[in-house]
CSV table of C-alpha atoms in Angstrom, one decimal:
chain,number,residue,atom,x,y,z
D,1,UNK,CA,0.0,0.0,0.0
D,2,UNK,CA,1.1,3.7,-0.9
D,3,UNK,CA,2.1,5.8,1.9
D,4,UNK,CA,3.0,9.6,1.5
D,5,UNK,CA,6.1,10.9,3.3
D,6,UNK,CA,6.6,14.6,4.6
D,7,UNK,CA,9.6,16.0,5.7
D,8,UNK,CA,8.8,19.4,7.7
D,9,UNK,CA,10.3,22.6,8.3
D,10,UNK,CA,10.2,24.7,4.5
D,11,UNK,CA,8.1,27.3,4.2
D,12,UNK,CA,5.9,27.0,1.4
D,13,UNK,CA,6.3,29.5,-1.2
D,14,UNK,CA,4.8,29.8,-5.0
D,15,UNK,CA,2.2,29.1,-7.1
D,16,UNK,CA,-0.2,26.3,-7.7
D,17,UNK,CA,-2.5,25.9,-10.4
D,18,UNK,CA,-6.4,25.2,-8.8
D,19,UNK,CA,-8.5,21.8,-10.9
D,20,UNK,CA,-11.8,21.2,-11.3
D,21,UNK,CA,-14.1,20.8,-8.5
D,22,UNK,CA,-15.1,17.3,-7.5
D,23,UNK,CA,-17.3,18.0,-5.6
D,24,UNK,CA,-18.9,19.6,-8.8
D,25,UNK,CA,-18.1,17.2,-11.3
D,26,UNK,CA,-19.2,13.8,-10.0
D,27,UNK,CA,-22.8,15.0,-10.2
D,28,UNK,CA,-22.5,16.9,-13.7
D,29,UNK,CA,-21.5,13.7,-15.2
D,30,UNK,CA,-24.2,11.8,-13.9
D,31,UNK,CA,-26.7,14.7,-15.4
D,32,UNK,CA,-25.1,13.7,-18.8
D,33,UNK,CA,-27.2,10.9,-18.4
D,34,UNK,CA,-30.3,13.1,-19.2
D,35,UNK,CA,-29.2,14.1,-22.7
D,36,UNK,CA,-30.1,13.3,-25.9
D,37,UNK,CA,-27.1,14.2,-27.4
D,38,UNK,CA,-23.0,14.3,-26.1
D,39,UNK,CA,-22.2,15.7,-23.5
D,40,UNK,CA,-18.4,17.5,-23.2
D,41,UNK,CA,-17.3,18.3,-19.3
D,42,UNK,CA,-14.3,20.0,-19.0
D,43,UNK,CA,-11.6,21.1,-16.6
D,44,UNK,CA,-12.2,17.2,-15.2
D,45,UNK,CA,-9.9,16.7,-12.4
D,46,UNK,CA,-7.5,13.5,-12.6
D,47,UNK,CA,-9.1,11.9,-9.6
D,48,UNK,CA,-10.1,8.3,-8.6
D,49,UNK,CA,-13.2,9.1,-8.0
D,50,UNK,CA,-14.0,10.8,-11.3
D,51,UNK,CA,-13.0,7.7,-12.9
D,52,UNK,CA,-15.3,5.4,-10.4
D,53,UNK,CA,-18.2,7.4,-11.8
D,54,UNK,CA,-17.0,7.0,-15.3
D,55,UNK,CA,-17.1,3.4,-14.8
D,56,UNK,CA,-21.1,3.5,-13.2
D,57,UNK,CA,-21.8,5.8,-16.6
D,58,UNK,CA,-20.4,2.6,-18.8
D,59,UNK,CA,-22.2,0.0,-16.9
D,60,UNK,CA,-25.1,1.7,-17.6
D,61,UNK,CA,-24.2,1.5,-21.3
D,62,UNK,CA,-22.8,5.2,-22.3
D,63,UNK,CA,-20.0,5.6,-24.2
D,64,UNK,CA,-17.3,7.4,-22.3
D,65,UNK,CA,-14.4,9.3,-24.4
D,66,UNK,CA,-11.5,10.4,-22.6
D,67,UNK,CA,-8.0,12.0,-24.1
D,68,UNK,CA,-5.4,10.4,-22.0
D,69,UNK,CA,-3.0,12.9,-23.4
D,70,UNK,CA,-4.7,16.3,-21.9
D,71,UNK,CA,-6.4,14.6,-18.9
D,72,UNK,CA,-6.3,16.2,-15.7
D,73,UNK,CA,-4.0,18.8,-16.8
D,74,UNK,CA,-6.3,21.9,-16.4
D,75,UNK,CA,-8.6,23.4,-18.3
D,76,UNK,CA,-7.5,21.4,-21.5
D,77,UNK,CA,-9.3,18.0,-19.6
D,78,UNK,CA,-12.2,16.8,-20.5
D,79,UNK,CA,-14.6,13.5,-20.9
D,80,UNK,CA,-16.4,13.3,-23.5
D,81,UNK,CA,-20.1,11.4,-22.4
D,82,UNK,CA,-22.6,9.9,-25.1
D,83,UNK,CA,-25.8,8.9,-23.2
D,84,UNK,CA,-27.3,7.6,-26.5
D,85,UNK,CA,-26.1,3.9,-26.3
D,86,UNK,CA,-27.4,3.8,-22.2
D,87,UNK,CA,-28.9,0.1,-22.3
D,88,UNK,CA,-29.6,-0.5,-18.5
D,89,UNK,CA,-30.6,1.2,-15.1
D,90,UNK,CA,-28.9,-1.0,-13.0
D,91,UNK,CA,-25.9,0.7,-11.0
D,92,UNK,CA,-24.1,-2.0,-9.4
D,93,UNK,CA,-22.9,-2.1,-5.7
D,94,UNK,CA,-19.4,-3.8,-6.9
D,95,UNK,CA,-19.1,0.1,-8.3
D,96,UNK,CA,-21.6,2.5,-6.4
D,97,UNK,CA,-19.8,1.1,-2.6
D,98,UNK,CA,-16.7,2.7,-3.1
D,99,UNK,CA,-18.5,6.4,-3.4
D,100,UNK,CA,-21.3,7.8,-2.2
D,101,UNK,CA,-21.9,10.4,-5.4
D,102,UNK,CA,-22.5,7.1,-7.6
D,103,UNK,CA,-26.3,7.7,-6.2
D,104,UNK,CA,-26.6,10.7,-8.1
D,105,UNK,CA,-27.2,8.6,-11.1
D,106,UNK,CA,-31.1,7.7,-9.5
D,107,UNK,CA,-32.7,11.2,-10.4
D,108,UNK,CA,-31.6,11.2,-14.1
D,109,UNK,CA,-32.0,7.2,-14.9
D,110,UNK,CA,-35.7,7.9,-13.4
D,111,UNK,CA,-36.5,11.0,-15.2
D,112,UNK,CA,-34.7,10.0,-18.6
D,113,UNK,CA,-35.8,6.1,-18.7
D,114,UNK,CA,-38.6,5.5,-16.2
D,115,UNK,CA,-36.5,3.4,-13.8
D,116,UNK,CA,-33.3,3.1,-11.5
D,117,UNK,CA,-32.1,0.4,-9.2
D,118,UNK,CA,-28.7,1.7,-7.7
D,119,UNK,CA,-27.2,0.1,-4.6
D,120,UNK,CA,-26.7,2.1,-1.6
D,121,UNK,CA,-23.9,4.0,-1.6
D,122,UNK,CA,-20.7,3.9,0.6
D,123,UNK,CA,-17.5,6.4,0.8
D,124,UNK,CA,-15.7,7.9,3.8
D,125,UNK,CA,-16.6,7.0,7.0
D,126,UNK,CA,-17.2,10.3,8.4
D,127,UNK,CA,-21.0,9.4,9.9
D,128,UNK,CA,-24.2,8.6,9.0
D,129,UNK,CA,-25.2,10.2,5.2
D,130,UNK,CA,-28.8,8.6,5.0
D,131,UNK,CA,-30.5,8.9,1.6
D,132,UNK,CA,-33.6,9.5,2.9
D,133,UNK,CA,-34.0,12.8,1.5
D,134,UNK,CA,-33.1,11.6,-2.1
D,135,UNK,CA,-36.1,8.9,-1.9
D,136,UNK,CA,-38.4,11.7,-0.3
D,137,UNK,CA,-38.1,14.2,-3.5
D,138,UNK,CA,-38.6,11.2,-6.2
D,139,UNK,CA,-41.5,10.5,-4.7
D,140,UNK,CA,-42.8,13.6,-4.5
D,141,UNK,CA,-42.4,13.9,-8.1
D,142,UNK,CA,-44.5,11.0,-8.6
D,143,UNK,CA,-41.8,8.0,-8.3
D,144,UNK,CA,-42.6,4.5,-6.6
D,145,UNK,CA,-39.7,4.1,-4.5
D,146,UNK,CA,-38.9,0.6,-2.3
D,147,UNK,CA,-35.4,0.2,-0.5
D,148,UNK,CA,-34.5,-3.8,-0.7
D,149,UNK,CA,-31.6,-6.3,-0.8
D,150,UNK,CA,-29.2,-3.3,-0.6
D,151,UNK,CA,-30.8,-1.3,-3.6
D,152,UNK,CA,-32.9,1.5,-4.4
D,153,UNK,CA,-35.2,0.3,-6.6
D,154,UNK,CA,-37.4,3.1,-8.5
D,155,UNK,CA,-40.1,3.4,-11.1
D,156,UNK,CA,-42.2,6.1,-12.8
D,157,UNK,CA,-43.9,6.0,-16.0
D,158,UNK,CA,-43.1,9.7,-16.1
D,159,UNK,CA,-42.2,12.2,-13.6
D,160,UNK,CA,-44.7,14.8,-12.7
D,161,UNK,CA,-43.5,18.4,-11.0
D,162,UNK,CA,-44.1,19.4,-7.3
D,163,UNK,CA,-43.0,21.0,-4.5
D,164,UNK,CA,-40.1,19.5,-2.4
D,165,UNK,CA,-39.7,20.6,1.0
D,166,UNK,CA,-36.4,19.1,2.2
D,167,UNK,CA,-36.6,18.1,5.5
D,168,UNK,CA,-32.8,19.8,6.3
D,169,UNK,CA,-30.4,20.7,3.8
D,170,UNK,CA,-28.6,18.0,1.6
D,171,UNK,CA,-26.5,18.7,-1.2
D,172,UNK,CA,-26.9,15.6,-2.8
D,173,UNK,CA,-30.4,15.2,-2.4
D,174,UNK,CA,-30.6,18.6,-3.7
D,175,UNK,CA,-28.7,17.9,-6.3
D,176,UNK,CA,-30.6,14.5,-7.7
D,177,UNK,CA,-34.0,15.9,-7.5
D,178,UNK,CA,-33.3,18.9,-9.4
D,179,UNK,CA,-31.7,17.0,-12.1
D,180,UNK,CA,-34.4,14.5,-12.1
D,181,UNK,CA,-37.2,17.8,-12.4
D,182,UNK,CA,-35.5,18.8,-15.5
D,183,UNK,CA,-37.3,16.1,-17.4
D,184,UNK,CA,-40.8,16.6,-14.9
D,185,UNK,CA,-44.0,17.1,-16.5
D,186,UNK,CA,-45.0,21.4,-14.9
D,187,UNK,CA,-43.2,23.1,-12.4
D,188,UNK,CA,-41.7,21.8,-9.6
D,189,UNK,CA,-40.3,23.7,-6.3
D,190,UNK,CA,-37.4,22.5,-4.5
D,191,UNK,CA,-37.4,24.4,-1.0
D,192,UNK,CA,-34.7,24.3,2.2
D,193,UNK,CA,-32.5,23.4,-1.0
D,194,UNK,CA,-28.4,23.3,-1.1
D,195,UNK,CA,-26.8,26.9,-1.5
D,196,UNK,CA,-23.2,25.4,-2.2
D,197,UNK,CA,-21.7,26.4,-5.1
D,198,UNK,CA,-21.6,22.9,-6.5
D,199,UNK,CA,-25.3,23.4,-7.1
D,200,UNK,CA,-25.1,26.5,-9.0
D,201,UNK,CA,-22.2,24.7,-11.3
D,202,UNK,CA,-24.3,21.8,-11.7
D,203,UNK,CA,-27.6,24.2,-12.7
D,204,UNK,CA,-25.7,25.8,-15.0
D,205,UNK,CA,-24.5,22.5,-16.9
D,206,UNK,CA,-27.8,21.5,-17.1
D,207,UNK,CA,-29.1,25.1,-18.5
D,208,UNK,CA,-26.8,24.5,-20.8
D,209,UNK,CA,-28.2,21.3,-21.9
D,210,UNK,CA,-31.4,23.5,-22.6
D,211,UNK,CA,-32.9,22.8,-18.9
D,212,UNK,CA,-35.5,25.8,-17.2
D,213,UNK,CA,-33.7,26.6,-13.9
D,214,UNK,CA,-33.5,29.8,-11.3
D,215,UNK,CA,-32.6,30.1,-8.2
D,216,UNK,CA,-29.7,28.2,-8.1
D,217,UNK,CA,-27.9,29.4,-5.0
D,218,UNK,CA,-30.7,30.0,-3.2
D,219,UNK,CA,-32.6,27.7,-0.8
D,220,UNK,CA,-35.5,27.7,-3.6
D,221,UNK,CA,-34.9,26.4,-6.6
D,222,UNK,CA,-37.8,26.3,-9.4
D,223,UNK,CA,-37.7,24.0,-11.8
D,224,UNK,CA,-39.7,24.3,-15.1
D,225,UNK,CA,-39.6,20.8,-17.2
D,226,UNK,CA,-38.6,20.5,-20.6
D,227,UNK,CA,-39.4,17.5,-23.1
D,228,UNK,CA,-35.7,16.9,-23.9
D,229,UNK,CA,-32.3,18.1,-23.0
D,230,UNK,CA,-29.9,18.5,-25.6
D,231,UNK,CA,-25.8,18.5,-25.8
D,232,UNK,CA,-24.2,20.8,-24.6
D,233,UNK,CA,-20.1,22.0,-23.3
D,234,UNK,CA,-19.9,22.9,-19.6
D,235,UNK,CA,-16.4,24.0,-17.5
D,236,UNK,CA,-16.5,22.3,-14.2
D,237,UNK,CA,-15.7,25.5,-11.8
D,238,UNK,CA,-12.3,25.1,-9.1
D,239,UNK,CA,-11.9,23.3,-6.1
D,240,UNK,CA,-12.7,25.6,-3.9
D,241,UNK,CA,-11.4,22.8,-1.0
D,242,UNK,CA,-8.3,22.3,-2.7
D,243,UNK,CA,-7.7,25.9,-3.1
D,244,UNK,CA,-8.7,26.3,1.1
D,245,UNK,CA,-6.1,23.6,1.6
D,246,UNK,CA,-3.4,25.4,0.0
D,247,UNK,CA,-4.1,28.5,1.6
D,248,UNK,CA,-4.1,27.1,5.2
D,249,UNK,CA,-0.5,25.1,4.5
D,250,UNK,CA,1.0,28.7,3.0
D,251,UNK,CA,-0.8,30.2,6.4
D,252,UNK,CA,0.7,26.7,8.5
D,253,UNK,CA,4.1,27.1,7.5
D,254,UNK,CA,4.0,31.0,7.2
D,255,UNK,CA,4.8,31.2,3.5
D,256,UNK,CA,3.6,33.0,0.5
D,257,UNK,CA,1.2,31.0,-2.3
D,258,UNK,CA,-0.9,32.0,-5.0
D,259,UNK,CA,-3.6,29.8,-6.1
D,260,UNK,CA,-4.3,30.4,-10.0
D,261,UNK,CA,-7.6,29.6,-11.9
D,262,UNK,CA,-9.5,29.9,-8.4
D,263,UNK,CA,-12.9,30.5,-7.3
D,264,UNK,CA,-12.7,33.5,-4.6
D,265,UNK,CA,-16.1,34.1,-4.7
D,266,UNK,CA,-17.2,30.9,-3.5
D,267,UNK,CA,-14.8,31.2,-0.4
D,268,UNK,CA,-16.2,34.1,1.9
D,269,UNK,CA,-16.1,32.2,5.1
D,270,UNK,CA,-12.2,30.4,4.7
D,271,UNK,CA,-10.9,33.2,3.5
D,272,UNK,CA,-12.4,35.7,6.1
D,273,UNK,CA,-10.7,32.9,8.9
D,274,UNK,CA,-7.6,33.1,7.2
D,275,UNK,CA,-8.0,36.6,7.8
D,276,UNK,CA,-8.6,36.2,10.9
D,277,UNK,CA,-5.8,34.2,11.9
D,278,UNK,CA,-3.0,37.0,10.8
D,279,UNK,CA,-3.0,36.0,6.9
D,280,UNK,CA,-2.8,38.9,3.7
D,281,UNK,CA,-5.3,37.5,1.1
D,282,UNK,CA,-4.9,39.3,-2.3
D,283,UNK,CA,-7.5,38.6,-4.6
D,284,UNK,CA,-6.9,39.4,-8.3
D,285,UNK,CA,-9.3,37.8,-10.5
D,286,UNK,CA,-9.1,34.0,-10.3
D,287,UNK,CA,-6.0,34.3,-8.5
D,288,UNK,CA,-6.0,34.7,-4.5
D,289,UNK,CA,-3.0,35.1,-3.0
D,290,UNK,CA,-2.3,34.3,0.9
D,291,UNK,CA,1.3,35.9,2.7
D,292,UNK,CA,1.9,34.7,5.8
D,293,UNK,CA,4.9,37.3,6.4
D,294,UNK,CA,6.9,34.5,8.1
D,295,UNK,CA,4.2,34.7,11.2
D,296,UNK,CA,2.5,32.5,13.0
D,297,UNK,CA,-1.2,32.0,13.0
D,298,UNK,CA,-3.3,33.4,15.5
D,299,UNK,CA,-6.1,30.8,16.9
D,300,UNK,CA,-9.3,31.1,15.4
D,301,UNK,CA,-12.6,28.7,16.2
D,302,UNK,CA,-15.1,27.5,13.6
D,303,UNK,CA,-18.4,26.4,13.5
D,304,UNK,CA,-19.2,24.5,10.0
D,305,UNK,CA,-22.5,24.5,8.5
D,306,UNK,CA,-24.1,25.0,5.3
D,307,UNK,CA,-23.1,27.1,2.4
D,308,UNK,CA,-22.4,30.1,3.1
D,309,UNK,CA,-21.2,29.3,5.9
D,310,UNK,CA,-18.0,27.4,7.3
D,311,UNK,CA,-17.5,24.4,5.3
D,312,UNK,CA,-17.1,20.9,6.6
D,313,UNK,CA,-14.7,19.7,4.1
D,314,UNK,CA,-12.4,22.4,5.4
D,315,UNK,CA,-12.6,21.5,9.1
D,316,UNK,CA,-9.7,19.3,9.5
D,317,UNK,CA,-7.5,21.5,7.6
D,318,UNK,CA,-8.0,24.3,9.9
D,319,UNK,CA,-7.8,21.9,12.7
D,320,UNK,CA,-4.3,21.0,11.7
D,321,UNK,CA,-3.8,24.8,11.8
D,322,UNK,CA,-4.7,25.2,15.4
D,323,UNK,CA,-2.6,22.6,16.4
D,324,UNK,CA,0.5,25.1,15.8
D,325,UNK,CA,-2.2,28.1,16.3
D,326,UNK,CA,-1.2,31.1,19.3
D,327,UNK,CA,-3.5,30.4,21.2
D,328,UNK,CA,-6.7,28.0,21.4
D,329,UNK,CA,-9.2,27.6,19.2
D,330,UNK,CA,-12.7,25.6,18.8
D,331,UNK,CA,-13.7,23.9,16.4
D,332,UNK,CA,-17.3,22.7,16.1
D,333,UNK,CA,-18.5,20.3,13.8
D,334,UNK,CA,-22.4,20.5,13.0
D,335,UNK,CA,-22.7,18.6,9.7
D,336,UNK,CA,-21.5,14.9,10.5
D,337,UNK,CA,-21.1,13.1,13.7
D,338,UNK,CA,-17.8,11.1,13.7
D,339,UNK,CA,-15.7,13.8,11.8
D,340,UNK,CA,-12.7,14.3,14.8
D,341,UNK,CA,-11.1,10.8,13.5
D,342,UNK,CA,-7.9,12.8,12.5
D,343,UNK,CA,-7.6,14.1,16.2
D,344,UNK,CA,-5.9,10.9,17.4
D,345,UNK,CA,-3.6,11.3,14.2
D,346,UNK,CA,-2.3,14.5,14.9
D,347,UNK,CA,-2.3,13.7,19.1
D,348,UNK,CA,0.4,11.0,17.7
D,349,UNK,CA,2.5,14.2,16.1
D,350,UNK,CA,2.0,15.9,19.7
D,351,UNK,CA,-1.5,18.1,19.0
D,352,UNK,CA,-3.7,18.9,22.6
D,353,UNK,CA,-6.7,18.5,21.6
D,354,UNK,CA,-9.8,17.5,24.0
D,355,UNK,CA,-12.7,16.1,21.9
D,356,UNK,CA,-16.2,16.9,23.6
D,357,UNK,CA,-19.1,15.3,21.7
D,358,UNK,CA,-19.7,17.6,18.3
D,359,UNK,CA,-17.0,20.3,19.7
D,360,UNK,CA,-12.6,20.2,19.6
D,361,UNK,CA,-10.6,22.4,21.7
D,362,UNK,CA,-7.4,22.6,20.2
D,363,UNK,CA,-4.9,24.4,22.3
D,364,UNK,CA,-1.9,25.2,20.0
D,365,UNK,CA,1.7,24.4,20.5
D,366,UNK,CA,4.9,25.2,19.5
D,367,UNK,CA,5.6,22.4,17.6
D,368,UNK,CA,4.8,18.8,16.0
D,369,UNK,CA,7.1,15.9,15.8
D,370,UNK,CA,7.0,13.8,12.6
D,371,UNK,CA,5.2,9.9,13.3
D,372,UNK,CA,4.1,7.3,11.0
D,373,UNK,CA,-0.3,8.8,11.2
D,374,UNK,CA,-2.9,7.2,9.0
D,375,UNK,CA,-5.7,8.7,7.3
D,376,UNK,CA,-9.2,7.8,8.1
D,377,UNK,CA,-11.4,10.1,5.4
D,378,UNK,CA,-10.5,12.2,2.4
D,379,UNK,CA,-9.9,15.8,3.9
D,380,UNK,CA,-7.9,13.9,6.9
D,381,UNK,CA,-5.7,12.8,4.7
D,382,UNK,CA,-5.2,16.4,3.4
D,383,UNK,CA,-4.8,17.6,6.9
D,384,UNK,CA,-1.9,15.2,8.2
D,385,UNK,CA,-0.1,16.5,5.3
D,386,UNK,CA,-0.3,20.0,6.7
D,387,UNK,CA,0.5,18.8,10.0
D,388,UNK,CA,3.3,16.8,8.3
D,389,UNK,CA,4.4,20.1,6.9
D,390,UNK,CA,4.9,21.8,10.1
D,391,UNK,CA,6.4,18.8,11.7
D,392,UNK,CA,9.9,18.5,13.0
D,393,UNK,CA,11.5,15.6,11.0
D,394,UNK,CA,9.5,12.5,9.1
D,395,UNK,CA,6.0,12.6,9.2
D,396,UNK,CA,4.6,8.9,6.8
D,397,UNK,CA,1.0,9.0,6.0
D,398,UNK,CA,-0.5,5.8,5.5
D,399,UNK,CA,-3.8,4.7,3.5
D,400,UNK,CA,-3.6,7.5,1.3
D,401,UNK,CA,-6.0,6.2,-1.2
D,402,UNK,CA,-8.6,8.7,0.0
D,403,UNK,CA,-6.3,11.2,-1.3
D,404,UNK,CA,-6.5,10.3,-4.9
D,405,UNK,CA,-10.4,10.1,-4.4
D,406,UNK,CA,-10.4,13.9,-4.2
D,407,UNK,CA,-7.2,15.6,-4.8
D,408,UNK,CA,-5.2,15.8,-8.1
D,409,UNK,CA,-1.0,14.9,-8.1
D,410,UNK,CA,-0.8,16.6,-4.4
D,411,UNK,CA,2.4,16.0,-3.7
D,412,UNK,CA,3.6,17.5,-7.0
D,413,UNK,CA,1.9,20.6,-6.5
D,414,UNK,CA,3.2,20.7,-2.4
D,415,UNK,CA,6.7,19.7,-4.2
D,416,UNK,CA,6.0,22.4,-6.4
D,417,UNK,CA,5.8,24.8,-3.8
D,418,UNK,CA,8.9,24.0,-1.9
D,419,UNK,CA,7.0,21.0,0.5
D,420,UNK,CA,9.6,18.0,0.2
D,421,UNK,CA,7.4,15.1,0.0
D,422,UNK,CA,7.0,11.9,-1.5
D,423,UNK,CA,5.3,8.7,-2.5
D,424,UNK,CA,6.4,5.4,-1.3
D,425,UNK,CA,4.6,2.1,-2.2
């Protein structure tokens, strides 16, 4: 098994070029699925989990292009879908248990052929992520719905439009029932909706495909369906979780990094605790810039919770932060339950950190000391790195697969920056 090895003590200094959002493009390529035409996504991030979800997509029969020779390098890489040749509506659990966005193929499959049967998904183990909400909205929209042997098994002769009232905010759910109301028969109304940014990005994609959408980015979305949606070209928007994570290793190791191609508008609430913690941000168009001045950061606490607020997928990043912080910081997480398994990982590099139900106080230190760590979830992985970065001596990070599910060549663009850091098998 791959491990990633940081060697701390440089201060991070440079540029590093932002990809596509993955959190955006898993669910635009399951919305190809609605077309009646191809479909060209671009600015796809090179990322494990992208190609899971182009594997569900040719299961289900569509024929996936892919140049190998531009592919994840920017905005130059794109798949190329072709929903025409889709001959089932059977999403596999061999496929859909590894990732939990493979669901996002149910609202499409229903509203394009009449029926889905996709397993129930899997992913990190950060907490519970029912699909309860997902179920609730197709069968609002007319849907007979039954959960059995492991599979969500759904049929409808043809969607109707309605008004969803989600019962609390879920970006995925969000996101399936609007693409499923695309295809709806009238008007449908999707309230308490998903506000992330993700959302909008996927709206627009499916605009694009000739879909009758507003309020994206708002918690009421209307949804006016069309008979068909056509072809269309759609640029996936930045990672703007990647582009937090850089910013809080500049701010961690009191360097100077520019993030190009960037989304600063979809990053109030990091960038505004950046601030917070002693950093100059220097936003020039898609560029945001973060100097550290050689400082160290201040303690800050953090509350996450819905877009546009603090996001989750930020949480242990800024968590590694506090561990080196002046000063001590909370950190409270509201969106999943069992989200503090990095603390005993960065405890082992010498963090203080008391864990109280939903809330971490983190009292910082002056120092880490490099351990062998292992990630438990995606953005844990992400923040031992930092940690790692910080560290005095060798810090090995083992089970790094959940790296490659959500960040592209990482240790390129730390080495890129200065980091020295490496994989091992």
């Amino acid at each position: 098994m791959q491990k990633i090895v940081v060697e701390g003590g440089v201060v991070l200094d440079g540029e590093v070029v932002i990809s596509g959002a993955k959190n955006a493009v898993l669910p635009i390529l399951c919305a190809t699925l609605l077309a009646d035409d191809v479909v060209t996504v671009r600015n796809v991030p090179n990322l494990h989990d992208v190609k899971t979800t182009a594997k569900v997509l040719e299961g289900l029969g569509a024929t996936i292009t892919v140049d190998e020779s531009t592919f994840g390098t920017g905005q130059d890489s794109a798949i190329v879908v072709d929903p025409r040749t889709v001959n089932s509506h059977v999403a596999p659990y061999e496929l859909v248990r590894t990732m939990r966005a493979s669901v996002l193929v149910l609202g499409p499959l229903l509203a394009k052929h009449g029926a889905a049967e996709v397993s129930l998904p899997g992913g990190c183990a950060i907490g519970s992520r029912p699909v309860d909400q997902h179920l609730k909205g197709m069968e609002a929209l007319g849907a007979e719905v039954v959960v059995e042997h492991g599979y969500i098994r759904a049929t409808a002769k043809k969607l109707k439009g309605a008004t969803v009232v989600f019962d609390m905010v879920s970006v995925g759910a969000t996101e399936n029932v609007l693409m499923a109301a695309t295809l709806a028969e009238g008007t449908s109304v999707l309230e308490n909706a998903a506000m992330e940014p993700e959302i909008v990005d996927l709206a627009n994609c499916l605009i694009a495909m000739g879909a009758d959408i507003e309020g994206a980015g708002t918690s009421r979305i209307i949804v006016r369906g069309v008979p068909r949606l056509h072809g269309a070209s759609h640029n996936v928007l930045a990672d703007r979780i990647e582009t937090g994570t850089f910013l809080v290793a500049a701010a961690m190791t009191g360097g100077s990094v520019t993030c190009k191609n960037a989304n600063p508008d979809a990053m109030d609430a990091v960038l505004r605790k950046l601030e917070q913690a002693g950093a100059e941000i220097t936003v020039n168009g898609t560029d945001i810039r973060l100097d550290m001045h050689g400082k160290r950061p201040k303690a800050v606490d953090i509350v996450t919770a819905p877009h546009p607020a603090f996001p989750t997928d930020m949480q242990a990043q800024f968590m590694a932060m506090a561990c080196i912080s002046d000063g001590a910081s909370v950190v409270n997480e509201t969106i999943f339950e069992n989200r503090f398994m990095h603390v005993q990982e960065l405890q082992r590099l010498g963090a203080d950190i008391k864990v109280d139900g939903h809330a971490a106080l983190v009292r910082g230190v002056e120092g880490l000391s490099g351990a062998p760590v292992m990630a438990t979830d995606l953005r844990a992985s992400a923040c031992l790195i930092l940690a790692g970065l910080v560290a005095q001596g060798e810090t090995q990070i083992d089970r790094i697969y959940h790296l490659d599910r959500g960040y592209e060549n990482i240790e390129q663009k730390f080495a890129g920056l200065g980091a020295t850091i490496r994989r091992i098998a």
